[in-house]
mmCIF file of C-alpha atoms in Angstrom:
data_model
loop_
_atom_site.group_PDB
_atom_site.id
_atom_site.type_symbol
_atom_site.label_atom_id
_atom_site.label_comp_id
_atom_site.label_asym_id
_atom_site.label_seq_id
_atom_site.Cartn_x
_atom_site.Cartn_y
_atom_site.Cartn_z
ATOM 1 C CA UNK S 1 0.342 -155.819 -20.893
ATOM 2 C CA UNK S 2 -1.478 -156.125 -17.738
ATOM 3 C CA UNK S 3 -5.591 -155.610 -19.115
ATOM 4 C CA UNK S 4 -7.072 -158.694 -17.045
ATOM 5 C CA UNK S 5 -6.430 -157.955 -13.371
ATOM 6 C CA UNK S 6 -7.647 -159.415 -10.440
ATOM 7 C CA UNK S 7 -9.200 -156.998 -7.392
ATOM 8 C CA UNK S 8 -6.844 -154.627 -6.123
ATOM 9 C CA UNK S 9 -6.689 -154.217 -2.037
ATOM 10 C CA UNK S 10 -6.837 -150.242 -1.780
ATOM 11 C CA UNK S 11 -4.649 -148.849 0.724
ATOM 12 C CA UNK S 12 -5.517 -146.516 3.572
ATOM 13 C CA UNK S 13 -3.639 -144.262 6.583
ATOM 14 C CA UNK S 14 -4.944 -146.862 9.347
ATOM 15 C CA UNK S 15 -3.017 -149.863 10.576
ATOM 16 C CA UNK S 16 -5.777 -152.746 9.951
ATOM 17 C CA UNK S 17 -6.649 -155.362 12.751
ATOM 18 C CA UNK S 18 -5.525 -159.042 11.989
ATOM 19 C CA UNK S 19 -6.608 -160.293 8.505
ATOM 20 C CA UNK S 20 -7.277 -163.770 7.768
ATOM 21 C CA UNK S 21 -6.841 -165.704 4.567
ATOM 22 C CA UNK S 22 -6.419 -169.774 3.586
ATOM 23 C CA UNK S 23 -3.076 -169.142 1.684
ATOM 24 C CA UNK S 24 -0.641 -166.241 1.326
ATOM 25 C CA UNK S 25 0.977 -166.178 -1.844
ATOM 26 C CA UNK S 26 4.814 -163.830 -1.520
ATOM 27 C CA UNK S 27 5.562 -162.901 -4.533
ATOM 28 C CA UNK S 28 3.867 -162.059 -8.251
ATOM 29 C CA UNK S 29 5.888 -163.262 -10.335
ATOM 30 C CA UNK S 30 5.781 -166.494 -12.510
ATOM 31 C CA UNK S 31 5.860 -168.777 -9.908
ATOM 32 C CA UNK S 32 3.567 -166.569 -7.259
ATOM 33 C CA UNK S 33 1.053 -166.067 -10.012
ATOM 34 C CA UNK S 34 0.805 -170.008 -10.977
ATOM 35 C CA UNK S 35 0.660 -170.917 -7.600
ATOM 36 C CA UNK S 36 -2.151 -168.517 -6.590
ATOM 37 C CA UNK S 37 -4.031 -169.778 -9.689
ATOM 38 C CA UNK S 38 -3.577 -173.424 -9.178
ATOM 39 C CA UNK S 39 -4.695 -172.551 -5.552
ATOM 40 C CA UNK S 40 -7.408 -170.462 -6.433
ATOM 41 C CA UNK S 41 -8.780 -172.586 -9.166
ATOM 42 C CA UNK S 42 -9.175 -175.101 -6.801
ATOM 43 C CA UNK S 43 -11.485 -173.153 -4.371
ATOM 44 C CA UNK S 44 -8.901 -171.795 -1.962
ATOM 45 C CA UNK S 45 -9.376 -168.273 -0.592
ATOM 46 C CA UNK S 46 -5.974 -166.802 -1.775
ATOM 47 C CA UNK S 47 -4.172 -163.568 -0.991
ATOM 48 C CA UNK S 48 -1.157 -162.858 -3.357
ATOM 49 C CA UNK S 49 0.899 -160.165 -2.331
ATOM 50 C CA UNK S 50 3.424 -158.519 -4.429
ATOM 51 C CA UNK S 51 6.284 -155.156 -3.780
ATOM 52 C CA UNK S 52 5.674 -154.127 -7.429
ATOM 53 C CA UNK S 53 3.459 -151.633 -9.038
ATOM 54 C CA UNK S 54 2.299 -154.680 -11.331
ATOM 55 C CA UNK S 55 2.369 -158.197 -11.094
ATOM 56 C CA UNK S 56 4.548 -160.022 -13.759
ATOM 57 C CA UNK S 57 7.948 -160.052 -11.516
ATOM 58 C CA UNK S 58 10.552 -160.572 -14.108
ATOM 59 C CA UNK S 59 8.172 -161.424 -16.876
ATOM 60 C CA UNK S 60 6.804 -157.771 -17.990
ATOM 61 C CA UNK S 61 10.723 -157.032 -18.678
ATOM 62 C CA UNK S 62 11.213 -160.001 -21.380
ATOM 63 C CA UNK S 63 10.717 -159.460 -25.062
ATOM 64 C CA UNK S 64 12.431 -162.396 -26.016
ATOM 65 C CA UNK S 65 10.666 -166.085 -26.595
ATOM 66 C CA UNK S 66 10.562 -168.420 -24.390
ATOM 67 C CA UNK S 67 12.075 -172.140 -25.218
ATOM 68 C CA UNK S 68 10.831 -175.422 -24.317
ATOM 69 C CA UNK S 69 7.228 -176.927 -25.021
ATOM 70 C CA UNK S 70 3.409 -175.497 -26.085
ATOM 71 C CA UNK S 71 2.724 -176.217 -22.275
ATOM 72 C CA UNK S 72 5.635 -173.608 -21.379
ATOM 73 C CA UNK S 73 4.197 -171.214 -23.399
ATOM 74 C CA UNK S 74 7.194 -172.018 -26.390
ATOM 75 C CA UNK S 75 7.553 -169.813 -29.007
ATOM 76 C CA UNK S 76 5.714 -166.738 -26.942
ATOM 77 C CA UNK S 77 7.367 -163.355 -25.681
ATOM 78 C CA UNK S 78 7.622 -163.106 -21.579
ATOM 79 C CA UNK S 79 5.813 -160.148 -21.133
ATOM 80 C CA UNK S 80 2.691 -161.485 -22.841
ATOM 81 C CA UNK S 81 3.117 -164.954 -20.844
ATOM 82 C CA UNK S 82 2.310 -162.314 -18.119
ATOM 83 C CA UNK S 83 -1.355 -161.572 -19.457
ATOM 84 C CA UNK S 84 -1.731 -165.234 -19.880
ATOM 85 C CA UNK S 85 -1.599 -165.720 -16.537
ATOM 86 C CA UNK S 86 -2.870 -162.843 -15.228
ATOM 87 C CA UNK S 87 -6.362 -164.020 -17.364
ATOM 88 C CA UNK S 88 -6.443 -167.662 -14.951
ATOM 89 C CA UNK S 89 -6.440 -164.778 -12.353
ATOM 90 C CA UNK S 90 -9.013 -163.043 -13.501
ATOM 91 C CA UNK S 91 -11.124 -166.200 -14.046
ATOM 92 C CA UNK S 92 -10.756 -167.123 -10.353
ATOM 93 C CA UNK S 93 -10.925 -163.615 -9.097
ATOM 94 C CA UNK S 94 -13.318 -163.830 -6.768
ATOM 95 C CA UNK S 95 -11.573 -166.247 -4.667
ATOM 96 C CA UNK S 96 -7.953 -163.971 -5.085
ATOM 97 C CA UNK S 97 -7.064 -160.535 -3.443
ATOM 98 C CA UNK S 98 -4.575 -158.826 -4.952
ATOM 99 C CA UNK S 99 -2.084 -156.444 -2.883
ATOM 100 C CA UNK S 100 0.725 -154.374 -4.748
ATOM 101 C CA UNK S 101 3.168 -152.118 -3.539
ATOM 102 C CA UNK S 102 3.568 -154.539 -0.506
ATOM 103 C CA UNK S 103 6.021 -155.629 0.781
ATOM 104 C CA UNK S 104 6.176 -159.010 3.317
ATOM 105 C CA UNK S 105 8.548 -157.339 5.792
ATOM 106 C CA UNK S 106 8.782 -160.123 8.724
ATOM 107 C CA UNK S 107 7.131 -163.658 9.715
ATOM 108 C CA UNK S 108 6.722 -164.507 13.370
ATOM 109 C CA UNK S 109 6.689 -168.359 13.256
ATOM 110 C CA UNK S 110 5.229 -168.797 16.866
ATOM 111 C CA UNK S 111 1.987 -166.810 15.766
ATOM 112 C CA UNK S 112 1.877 -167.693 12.368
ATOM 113 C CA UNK S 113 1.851 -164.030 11.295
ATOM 114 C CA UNK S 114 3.173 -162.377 8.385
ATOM 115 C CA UNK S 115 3.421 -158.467 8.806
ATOM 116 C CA UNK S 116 3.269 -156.724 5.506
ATOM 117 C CA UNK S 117 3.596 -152.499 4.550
ATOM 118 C CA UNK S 118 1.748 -151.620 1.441
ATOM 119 C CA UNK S 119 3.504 -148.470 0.308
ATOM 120 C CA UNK S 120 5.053 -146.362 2.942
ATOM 121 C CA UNK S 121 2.707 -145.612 5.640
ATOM 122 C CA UNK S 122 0.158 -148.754 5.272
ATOM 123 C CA UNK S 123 1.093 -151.219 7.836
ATOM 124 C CA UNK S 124 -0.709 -154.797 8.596
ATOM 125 C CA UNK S 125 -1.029 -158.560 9.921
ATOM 126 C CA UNK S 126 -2.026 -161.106 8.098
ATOM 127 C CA UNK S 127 -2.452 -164.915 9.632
ATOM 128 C CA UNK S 128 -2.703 -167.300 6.428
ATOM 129 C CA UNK S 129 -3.393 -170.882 7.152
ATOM 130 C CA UNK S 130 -0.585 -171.521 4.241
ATOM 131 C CA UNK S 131 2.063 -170.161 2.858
ATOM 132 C CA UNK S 132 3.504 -170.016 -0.740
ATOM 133 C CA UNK S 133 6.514 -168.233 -0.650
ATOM 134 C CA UNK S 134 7.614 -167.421 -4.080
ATOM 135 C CA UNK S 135 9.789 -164.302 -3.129
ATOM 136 C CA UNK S 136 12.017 -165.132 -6.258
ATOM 137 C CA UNK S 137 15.936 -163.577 -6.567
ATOM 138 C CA UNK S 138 18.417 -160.646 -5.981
ATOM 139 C CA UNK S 139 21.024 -159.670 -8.557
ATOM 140 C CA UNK S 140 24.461 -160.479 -6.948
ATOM 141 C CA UNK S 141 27.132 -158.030 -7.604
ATOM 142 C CA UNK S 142 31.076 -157.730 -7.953
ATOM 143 C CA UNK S 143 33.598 -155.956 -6.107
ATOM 144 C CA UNK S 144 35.772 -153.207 -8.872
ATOM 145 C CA UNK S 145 37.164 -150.013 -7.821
ATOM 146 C CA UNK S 146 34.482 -146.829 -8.603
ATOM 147 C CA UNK S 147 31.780 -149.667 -8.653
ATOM 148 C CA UNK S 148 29.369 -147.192 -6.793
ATOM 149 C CA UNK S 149 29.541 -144.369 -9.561
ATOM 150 C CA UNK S 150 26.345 -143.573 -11.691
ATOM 151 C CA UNK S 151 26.635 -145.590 -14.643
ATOM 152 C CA UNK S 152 27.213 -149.123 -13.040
ATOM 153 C CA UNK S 153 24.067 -151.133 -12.972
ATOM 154 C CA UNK S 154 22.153 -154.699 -13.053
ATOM 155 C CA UNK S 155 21.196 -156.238 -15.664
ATOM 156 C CA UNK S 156 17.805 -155.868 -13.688
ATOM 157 C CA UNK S 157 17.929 -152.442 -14.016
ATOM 158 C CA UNK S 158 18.793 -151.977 -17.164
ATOM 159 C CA UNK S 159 16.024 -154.509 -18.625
ATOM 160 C CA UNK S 160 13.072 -151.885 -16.412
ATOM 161 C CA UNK S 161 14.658 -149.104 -17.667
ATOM 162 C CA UNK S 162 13.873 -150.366 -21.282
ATOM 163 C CA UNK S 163 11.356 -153.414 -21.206
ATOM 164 C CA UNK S 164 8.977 -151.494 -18.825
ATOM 165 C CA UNK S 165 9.719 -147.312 -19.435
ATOM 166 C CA UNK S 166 11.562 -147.125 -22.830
ATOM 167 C CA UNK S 167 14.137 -145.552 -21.609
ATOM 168 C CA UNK S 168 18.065 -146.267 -22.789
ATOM 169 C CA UNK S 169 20.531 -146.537 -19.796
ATOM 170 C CA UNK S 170 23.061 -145.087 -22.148
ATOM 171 C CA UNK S 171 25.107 -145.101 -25.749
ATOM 172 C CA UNK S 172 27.150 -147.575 -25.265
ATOM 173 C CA UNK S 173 27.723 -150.664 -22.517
ATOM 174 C CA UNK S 174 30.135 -152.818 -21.624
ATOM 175 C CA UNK S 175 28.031 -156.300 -20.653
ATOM 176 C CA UNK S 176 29.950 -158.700 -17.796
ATOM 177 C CA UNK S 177 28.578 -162.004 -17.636
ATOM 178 C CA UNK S 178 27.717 -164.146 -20.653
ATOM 179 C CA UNK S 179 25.174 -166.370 -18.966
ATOM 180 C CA UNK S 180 21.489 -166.291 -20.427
ATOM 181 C CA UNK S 181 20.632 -162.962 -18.618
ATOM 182 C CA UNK S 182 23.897 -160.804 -20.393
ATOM 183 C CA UNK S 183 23.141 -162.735 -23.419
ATOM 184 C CA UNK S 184 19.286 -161.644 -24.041
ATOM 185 C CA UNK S 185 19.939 -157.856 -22.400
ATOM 186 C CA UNK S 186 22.860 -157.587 -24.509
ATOM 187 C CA UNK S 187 20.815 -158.288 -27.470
ATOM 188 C CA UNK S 188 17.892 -156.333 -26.455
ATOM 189 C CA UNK S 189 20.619 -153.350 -25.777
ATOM 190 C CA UNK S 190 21.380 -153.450 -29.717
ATOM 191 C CA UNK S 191 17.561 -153.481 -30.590
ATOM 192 C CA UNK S 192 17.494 -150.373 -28.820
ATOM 193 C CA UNK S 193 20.161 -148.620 -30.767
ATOM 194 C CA UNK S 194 22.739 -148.753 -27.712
ATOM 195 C CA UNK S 195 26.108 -149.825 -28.641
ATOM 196 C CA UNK S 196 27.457 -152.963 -27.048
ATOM 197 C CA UNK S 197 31.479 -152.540 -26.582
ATOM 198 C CA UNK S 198 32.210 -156.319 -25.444
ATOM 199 C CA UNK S 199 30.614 -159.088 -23.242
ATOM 200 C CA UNK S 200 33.162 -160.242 -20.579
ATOM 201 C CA UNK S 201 33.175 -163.634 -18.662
ATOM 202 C CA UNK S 202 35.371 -164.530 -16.035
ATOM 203 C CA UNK S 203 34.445 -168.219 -16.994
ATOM 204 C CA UNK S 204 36.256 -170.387 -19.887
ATOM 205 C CA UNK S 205 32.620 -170.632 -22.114
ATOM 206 C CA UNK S 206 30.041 -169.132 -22.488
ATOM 207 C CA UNK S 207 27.041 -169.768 -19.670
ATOM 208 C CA UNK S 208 23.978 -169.003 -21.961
ATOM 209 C CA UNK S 209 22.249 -170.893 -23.747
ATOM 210 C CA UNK S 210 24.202 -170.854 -27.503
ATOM 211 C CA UNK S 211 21.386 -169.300 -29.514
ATOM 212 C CA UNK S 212 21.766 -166.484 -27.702
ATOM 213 C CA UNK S 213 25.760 -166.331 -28.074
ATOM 214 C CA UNK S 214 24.735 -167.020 -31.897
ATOM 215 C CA UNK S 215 22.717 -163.581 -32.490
ATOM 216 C CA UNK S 216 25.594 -161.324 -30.228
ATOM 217 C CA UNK S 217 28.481 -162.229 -32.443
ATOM 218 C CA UNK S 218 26.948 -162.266 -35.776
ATOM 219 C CA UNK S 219 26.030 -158.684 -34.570
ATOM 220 C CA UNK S 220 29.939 -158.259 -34.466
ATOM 221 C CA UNK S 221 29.958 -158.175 -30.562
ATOM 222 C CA UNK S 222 33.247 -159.707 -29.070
ATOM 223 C CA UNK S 223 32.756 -162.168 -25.684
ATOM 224 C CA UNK S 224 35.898 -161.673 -24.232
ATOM 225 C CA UNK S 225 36.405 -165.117 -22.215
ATOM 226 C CA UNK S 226 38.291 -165.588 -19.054
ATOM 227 C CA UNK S 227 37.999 -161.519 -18.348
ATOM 228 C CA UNK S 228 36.181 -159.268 -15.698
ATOM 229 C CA UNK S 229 35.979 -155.810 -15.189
ATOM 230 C CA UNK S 230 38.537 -154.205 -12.568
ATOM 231 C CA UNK S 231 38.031 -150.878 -12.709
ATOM 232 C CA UNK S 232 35.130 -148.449 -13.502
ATOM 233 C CA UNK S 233 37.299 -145.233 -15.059
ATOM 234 C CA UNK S 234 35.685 -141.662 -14.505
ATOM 235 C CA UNK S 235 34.781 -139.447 -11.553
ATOM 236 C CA UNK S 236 30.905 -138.260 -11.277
ATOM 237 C CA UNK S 237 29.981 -140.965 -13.897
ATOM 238 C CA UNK S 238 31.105 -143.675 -15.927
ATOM 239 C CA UNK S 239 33.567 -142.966 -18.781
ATOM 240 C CA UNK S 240 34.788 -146.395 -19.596
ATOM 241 C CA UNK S 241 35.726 -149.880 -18.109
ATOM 242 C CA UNK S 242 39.096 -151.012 -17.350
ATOM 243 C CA UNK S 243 38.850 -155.537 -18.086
ATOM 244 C CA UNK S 244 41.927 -157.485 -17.435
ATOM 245 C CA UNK S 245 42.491 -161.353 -18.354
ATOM 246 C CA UNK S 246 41.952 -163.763 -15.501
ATOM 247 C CA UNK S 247 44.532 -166.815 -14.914
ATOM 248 C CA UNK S 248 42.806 -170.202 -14.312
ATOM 249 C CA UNK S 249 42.598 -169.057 -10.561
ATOM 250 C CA UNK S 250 40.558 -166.268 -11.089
ATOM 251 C CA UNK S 251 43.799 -164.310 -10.923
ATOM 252 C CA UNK S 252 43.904 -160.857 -13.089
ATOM 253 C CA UNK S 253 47.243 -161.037 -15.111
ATOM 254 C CA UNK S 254 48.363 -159.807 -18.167
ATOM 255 C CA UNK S 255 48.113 -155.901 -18.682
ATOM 256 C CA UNK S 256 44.874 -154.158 -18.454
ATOM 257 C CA UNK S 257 42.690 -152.692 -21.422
ATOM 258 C CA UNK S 258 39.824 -149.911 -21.428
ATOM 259 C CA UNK S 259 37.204 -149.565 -23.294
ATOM 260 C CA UNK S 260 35.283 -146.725 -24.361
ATOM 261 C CA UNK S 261 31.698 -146.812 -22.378
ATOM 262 C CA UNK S 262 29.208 -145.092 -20.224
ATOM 263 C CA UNK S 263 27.081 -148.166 -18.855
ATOM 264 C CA UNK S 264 28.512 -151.260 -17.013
ATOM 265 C CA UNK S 265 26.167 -153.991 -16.705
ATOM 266 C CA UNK S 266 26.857 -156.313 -14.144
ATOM 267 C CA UNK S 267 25.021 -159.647 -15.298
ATOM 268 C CA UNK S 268 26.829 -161.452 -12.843
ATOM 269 C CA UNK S 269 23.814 -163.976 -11.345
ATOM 270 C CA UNK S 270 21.190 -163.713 -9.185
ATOM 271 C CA UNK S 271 21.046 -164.916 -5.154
ATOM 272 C CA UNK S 272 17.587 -166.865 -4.370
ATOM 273 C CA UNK S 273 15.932 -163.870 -2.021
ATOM 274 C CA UNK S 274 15.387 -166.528 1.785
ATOM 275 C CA UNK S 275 15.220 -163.975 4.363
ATOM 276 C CA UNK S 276 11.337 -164.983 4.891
ATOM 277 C CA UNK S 277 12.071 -168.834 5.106
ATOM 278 C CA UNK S 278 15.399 -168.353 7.593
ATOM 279 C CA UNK S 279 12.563 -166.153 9.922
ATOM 280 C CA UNK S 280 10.249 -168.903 9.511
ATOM 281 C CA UNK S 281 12.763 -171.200 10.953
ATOM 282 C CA UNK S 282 12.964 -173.304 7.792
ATOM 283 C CA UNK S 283 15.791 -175.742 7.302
ATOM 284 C CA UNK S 284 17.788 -173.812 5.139
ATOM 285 C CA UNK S 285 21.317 -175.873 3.190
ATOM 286 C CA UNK S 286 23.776 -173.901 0.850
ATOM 287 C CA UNK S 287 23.746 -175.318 -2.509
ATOM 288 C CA UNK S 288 26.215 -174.302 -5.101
ATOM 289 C CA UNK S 289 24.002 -175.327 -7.640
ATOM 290 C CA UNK S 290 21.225 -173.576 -6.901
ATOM 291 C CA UNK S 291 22.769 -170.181 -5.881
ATOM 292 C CA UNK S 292 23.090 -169.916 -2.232
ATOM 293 C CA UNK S 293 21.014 -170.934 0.340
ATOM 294 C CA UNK S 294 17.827 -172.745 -0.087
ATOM 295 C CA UNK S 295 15.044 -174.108 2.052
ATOM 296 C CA UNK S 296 14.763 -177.766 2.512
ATOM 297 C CA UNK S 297 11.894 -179.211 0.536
ATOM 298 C CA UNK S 298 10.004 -182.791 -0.054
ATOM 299 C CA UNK S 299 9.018 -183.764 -3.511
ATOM 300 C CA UNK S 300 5.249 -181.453 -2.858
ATOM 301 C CA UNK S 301 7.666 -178.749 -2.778
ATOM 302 C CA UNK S 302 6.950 -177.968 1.414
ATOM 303 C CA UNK S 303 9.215 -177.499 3.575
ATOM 304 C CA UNK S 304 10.503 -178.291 7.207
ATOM 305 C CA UNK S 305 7.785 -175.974 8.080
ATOM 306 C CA UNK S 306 4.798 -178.051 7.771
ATOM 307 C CA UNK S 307 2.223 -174.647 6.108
ATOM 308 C CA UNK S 308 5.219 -173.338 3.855
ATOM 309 C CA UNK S 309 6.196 -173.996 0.271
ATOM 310 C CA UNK S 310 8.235 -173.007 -1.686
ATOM 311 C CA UNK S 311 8.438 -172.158 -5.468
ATOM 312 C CA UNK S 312 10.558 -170.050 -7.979
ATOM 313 C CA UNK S 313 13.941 -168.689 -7.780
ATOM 314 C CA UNK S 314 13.679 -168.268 -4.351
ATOM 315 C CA UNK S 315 13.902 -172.025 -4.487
ATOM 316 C CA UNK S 316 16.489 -172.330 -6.565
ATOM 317 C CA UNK S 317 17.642 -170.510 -9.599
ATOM 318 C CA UNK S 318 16.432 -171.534 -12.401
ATOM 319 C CA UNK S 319 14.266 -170.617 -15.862
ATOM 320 C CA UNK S 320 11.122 -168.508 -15.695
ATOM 321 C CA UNK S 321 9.596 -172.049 -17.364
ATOM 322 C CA UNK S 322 10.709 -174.164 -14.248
ATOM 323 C CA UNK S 323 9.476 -171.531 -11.960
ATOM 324 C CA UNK S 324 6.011 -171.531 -12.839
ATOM 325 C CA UNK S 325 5.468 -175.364 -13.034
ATOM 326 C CA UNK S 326 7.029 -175.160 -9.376
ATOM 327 C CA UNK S 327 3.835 -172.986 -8.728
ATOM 328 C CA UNK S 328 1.663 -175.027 -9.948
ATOM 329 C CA UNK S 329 3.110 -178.093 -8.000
ATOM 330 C CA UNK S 330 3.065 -175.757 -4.754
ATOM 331 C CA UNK S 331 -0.175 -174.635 -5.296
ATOM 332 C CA UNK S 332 -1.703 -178.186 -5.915
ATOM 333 C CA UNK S 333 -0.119 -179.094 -2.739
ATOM 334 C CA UNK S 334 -0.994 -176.448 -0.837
ATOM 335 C CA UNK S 335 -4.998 -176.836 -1.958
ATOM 336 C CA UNK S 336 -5.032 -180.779 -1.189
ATOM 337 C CA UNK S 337 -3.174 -179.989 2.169
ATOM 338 C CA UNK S 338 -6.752 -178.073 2.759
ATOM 339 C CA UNK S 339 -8.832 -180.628 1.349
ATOM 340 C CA UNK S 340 -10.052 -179.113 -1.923
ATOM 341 C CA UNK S 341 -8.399 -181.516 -3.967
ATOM 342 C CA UNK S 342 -9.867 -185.524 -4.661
ATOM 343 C CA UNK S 343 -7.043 -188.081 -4.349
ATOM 344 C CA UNK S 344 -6.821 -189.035 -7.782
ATOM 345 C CA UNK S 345 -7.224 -186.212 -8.975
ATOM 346 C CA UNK S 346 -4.517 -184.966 -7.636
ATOM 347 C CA UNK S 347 -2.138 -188.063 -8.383
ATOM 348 C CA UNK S 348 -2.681 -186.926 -11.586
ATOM 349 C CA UNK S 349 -1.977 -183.568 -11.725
ATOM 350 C CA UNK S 350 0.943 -183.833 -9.487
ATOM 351 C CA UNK S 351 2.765 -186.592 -11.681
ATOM 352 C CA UNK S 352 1.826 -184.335 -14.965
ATOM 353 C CA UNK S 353 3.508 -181.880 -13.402
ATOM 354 C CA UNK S 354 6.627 -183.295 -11.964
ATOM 355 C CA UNK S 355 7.188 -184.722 -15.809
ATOM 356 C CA UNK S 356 6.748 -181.087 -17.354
ATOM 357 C CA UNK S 357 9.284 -180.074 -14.842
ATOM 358 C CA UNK S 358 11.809 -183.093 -15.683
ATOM 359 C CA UNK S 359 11.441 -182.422 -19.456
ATOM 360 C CA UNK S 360 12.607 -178.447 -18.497
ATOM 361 C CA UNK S 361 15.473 -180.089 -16.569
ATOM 362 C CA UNK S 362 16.758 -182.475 -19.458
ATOM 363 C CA UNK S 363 19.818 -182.104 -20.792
ATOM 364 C CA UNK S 364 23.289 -180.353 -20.028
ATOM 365 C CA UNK S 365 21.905 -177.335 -18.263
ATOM 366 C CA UNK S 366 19.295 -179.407 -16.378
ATOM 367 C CA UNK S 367 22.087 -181.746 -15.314
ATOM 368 C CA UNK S 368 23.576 -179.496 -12.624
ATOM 369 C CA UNK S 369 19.963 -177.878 -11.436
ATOM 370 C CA UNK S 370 19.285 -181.571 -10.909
ATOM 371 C CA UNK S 371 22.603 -181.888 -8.684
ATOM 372 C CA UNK S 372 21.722 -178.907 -6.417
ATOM 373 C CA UNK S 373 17.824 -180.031 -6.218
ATOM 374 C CA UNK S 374 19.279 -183.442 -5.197
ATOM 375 C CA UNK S 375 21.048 -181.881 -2.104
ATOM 376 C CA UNK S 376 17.956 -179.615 -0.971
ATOM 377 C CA UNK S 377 15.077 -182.601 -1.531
ATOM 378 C CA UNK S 378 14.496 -184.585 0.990
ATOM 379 C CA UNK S 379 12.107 -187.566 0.944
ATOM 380 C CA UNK S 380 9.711 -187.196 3.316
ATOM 381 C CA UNK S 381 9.075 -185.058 6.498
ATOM 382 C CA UNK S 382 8.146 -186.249 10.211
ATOM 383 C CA UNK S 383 4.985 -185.537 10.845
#
């Protein structure tokens, strides 16, 4: 998956003196890795750090096809969208430094600093002159009695386990959450031989997109609407799930039923991952729509912090598509911010982007992304 690579940053025992770069890139997943190559391609020195062994982020785990148009890579499996990407990369590496296995672990906003481990033991500083963060998501979870035992993961998990070691999580799974995410690891759960018991949503429909909901129940897989787990049954591991019906306020009623498994999945939704931005002093709103709480941003994508952007999940959640034509938008910012961009030029690309990004946002689904990226945009910021 991952043959073209850009230079590697080798670790050592000795905390390094302050490093220097034009942009920091958090984050190497879709959005991190279109926004370092939109950067880079435009002659900025770019460092893209990343807390994974491999870049990808999400990406390397998806076997399914992706949607949309040629230009969002329609029609091609997520994990080899990675090597797509990771090829601009390697055209433009000698402008890109690549750290994995390192995490950004605080920003001090008076010096401009980000402070970053690589590993365990490999500590440094690095002063960018911008900053794409592209930190992406956390999987949110629910409160259930036994909810800690071994046997109750993320979706998340359960999609590395497979997608990225070929391992099965178990024999048989009880999936809750029937947006996109339950849908496709549900489905990739079957390929795998693993029984799937039911799909339960607390909502009234089905989240996902209905292609997905298609292939689960010709499979003969029930989606159980208005239900959620309440109960994890067994001691030292999981042994079933206990689901009740929910009342149209969310209320359990109705007498419980178990079913026979030894894997929940929680695909419950993801939170966008700010703790960077809120250090940086960003102006940060809550927005339904988009998750949680998201950083302010102007149509170029920047923020209330005049050298940070934003791109990605971390944004806003959203498709893997969206995210990396956020990238590119940040990263065509960022580089005309440093003057590596011509005016027109850039008009251009920046409009041809912003309409690639409205076609992924037509439609029903788009319609309520659009409502939360209403209440986080603002128009222009005081210089």
């Amino acid at each position: 998956q991952q043959g073209n690579r850009p230079p590697t940053a080798q670790p050592t025992n000795e905390v390094s003196p302050l490093q220097h770069t034009e942009v920091l890139v958090v984050g190497g997943g879709p959005a991190g890795l279109c926004a370092a190559a939109e950067a880079a391609s435009a002659g900025c020195r770019v460092t893209l750090v990343d807390m994974d062994l491999a870049l990808g982020g999400q990406l390397v785990k998806q076997t399914h096809k992706f949607f949309g148009s040629k230009l969002e890579h329609a029609g091609t499996r997520g994990y080899r969208i990675t090597d797509v990407l990771l090829k601009e990369l390697e055209d433009n590496r000698e402008r890109i430094t690549v750290h994995n296995r390192t995490t950004a672990v605080g920003f001090y906003p008076d010096e401009g600093v980000m402070s970053l481990v690589t590993g365990e033991d490999h500590y440094f500083r690095l002063k960018p002159e911008r900053i794409v963060m592209a930190t992406g998501a956390q999987e949110k979870l629910i409160p259930f009695l036994n909810n800690h035992i071994p046997g109750v993961y993320g979706a998340g998990a359960v999609q590395t386990l497979m997608n990225q070691y070929g391992v099965v999580p178990g024999d048989k799974v009880v999936m809750v959450g029937a947006g996109n995410i339950g849908l496709i690891v549900s489905y990739q759960l079957l390929q795998a031989g693993v029984e799937v018991a039911a799909i339960v949503e607390a909502q009234d429909k089905v989240g996902g997109y209905w292609v997905h909901a298609a292939k689960i129940r010709r499979l003969g897989v029930p989606i159980l609407l208005r239900h959620t787990v309440t109960e994890a049954l067994g001691e030292e591991v999981v042994t079933g799930a206990r689901i009740q019906e929910l009342d149209d306020t969310f209320t359990p009623t109705g007498k419980p039923r178990d079913l026979d498994c030894d894997i929940i999945c929680l695909a419950v939704g993801l939170s966008p991952s700010c703790e960077l931005l809120w250090q940086a002093r960003c102006e940060m709103n809550f927005v339904k729509e988009l998750c949680g709480y998201v950083a302010k941003r102007d149509r170029t994508l920047r923020t209330s912090h005049k050298d940070i952007w934003v791109a990605g999940d971390c944004a806003g959640i959203e498709e893997a598509s969206a995210a990396m034509v956020e990238g590119r938008i940040a990263g065509l910012d960022v580089a005309r911010s440093l003057g590596r961009v011509e005016e027109g030029e850039y008009a251009k690309r920046f409009e041809h982007y912003w309409g690639r990004l409205s076609n992924l946002r037509a439609g029903e689904v788009g319609e309520k992304i659009c409502a939360g990226i209403s209440q986080a945009m603002v128009h222009r910021w005081e210089e």
